[in-house]
């Protein structure tokens, strides 16, 4: 084998069990005929290397290769540069035994030997060979307490059990071989010049990463010693016991100097260096496995701001490698001592950092408040904190075990409005634990008028209190503390996709910024990917990847970076096995944005190579470029490699029509872009109005939607869903925003519209696209815009030859017979009579005297124009109440949905069947129905008393409740419509307080907010 320059590393998934060959040491030559089944041994012979050479071995690595039947061969290597030494070591290669432990078949195991206390590992030729340590005598291990040979066990499933140690070239008679191992120290007087010491009765065992040393306990002449002639060992089953070590910072490193103080009843370390960092050395007694994860727990006082950032000495040629996974690393000023958790994925701990240390951590973005550390512990077992365990689980690699809803067809883009979803907002101590992202300029500095980079402040009343995080010291115009959310939080992303469902947005293109070191392929987290997939599944939306190549041009090999990333998504995350991934023409959809866009430095050839590769994968490709793409004639050949193209921010309908004509001539489709406006004053520190497109109360957005439909497109891209940074978001925004910077900056508002107006216009535009509304350039009024569906639980039936019923039953009385069939790639049923009946399971929704609010949704095949479809439902006033909405089918093809909202449902099984509602299809028309769903409101009522506490003659509740719209209300008599909001509150230290005023009349209090649809 060639000489090597580092410790041999093996794939973690291939771990070997090696068993012992108890050998009779005759002339120190190993003969194959002496091999005994299930035993392995190694002899350090020297038949070629003369004594006159330096005999330097450097590091000696013994790699044992076990084949599929258990035979073991040795592949030995040395870091020596002398060919004659390399040849002598290579002579050891070959068969050294066989094992019977099947768990180790077809695997590799290594044993690494180095010297300690000398000038290098030596190979002697005296007496046939053996290992010594350079120093007093270059051919022996001598100098008691100084020289030794250290053997380190590599990756192993089980533990090494040492059977025997053989010696040679013993000098004098007072030599005593000393063996130090994790299990203890052992010694043996060497009475012969050569021999074998059987240690199998001493249970000398080592797990992966542990070491044993062979030295000299001789108390005689310093020239006394011996050469290590060979070793034999077994491998037995075993699991390393958990290893823990409480550490103290290295006080000898000026860059990590600190003082010890008493604080809040604890002894703490306080860094006194400008870097605010501490260095730590891992003791040799800590039984970790090099290359296997080690976990760290930091106990710190949560005062001030700033984020703990840990770096460790790894086995990846990086002595300051970032901790790969961590939790609760940001100080948020809540007081008290808390734990931060870190994972070092591939530690070496070879003292590669300053002062020979193994890891350090420092505080980033401090506000000047001292960092106080009460303890640091490392462990080979992960800590059980829930947020840390969630991050360690890497949920994006796990199958989705949650609900999968199918409320929109995933086989075509036709008739759909899809939105771009960034998912890039982050807050301190979220699952990613990287501080602030996209809310401000710095991840480690709290938001402030100087830091903030968004021009739209989010409307938060639809969130849960646990979804929010304080926005530093920022306050709204009404004096209330400001809060923000993280898209790394699964509940937040589900809330966003629920808004899509309620407003009839079909799904999202997940923006994916691919660059040299980004993404899961390079070990990065994929929380947003996982959140989007699960939210799309639970809310019945569709999704696809949209690559943004804006940073890809800086990669050394852009083709390798983006194709490796895609293969990771396919092979590790199984995205194309996701039942909610969108398809077109039978192909999975992939959107690529940025080739040919100014500032993205790609050649046409580079872009062609990438797109050709994706086309060869059988994907339906969409290009995203600027709307001036037609003028870039050098790129026209590239554009034609896609199936569809989006021109970003088209200027007018004429421009859109021109693009469509050009694309149609190439056999391509257009994807129009509709956006509500633009603003980035805070991001770019501009004075208002600069680089600004006003929303005009929705007129601008509706004009974009109107243009998209007018040009004849069959789908629309809404951009963007959540881009508060550039003022293009259609997510709800608040008019009660904080004040901007006094010298620059600006926040846009809703211009008197409801915060959800932009989402509502999106759903109304979808109805216009699908022919349910007349093509009209006049912006709808609040009263004429499409209604918003209820967003709570659903009861659904999928119709076909065999119906799939979940809380909703298709009944067939005599005037409501149907037949199963297959149309438009979907199982469905067609009506034989004017009515199609349904009964709601009483456990899902029972008759209520005050009236049940619900959305009833029908998914039908739109192959015939002019068919009238209506809803008759069992209401408080009559069993066959006719809903006022009249829907006439446009007949443009594909599966479409119709929604009816009711507020007075009785649903008492009073219709034929018995049933709770029926779909009316008069005039002898036939309609194919695939699905019918009933959605209830998210919240039936609007009261929450759980967070309300009586404290010191007053009422208190967490300020997060106030941030999402909960208000303290009072009533004298508990009459439901007699609740009045209490205005006399004080907000301090994360608590809202109302001082009680005692009168002769009784008072009742509740936290209330309007019920969510």
Coordinates of C-alpha atoms in Angstrom, one line a residue, residues 209-211 243-249 280-289 294 348-351 356-359 376-380:
X209 CA -11.8 6.0 19.8
X210 CA -10.2 4.6 23.0
X211 CA -6.5 3.9 23.4
X243 CA -19.2 9.4 28.6
X244 CA -19.5 12.8 30.3
X245 CA -17.0 15.4 31.3
X246 CA -17.4 18.7 33.1
X247 CA -14.9 21.1 31.8
X248 CA -13.1 24.2 32.9
X249 CA -11.9 26.9 30.5
X280 CA -11.6 24.2 26.3
X281 CA -9.4 21.1 26.3
X282 CA -11.1 17.7 26.2
X283 CA -9.3 15.3 28.7
X284 CA -7.8 12.1 27.3
X285 CA -10.0 10.1 29.6
X286 CA -13.1 11.2 27.8
X287 CA -14.2 8.1 25.9
X288 CA -15.4 9.5 22.6
X289 CA -15.0 8.0 19.1
X294 CA -20.1 14.7 20.7
X348 CA -11.0 15.0 16.4
X349 CA -10.0 16.9 19.5
X350 CA -6.3 16.7 18.6
X351 CA -5.5 20.1 20.2
X356 CA -3.6 23.2 22.1
X357 CA -7.3 23.3 22.9
X358 CA -10.1 21.3 21.3
X359 CA -13.0 23.7 21.0
X376 CA -19.8 23.4 30.4
X377 CA -20.3 19.7 29.9
X378 CA -19.6 17.3 27.0
X379 CA -21.2 14.0 26.4
X380 CA -21.3 11.1 23.9

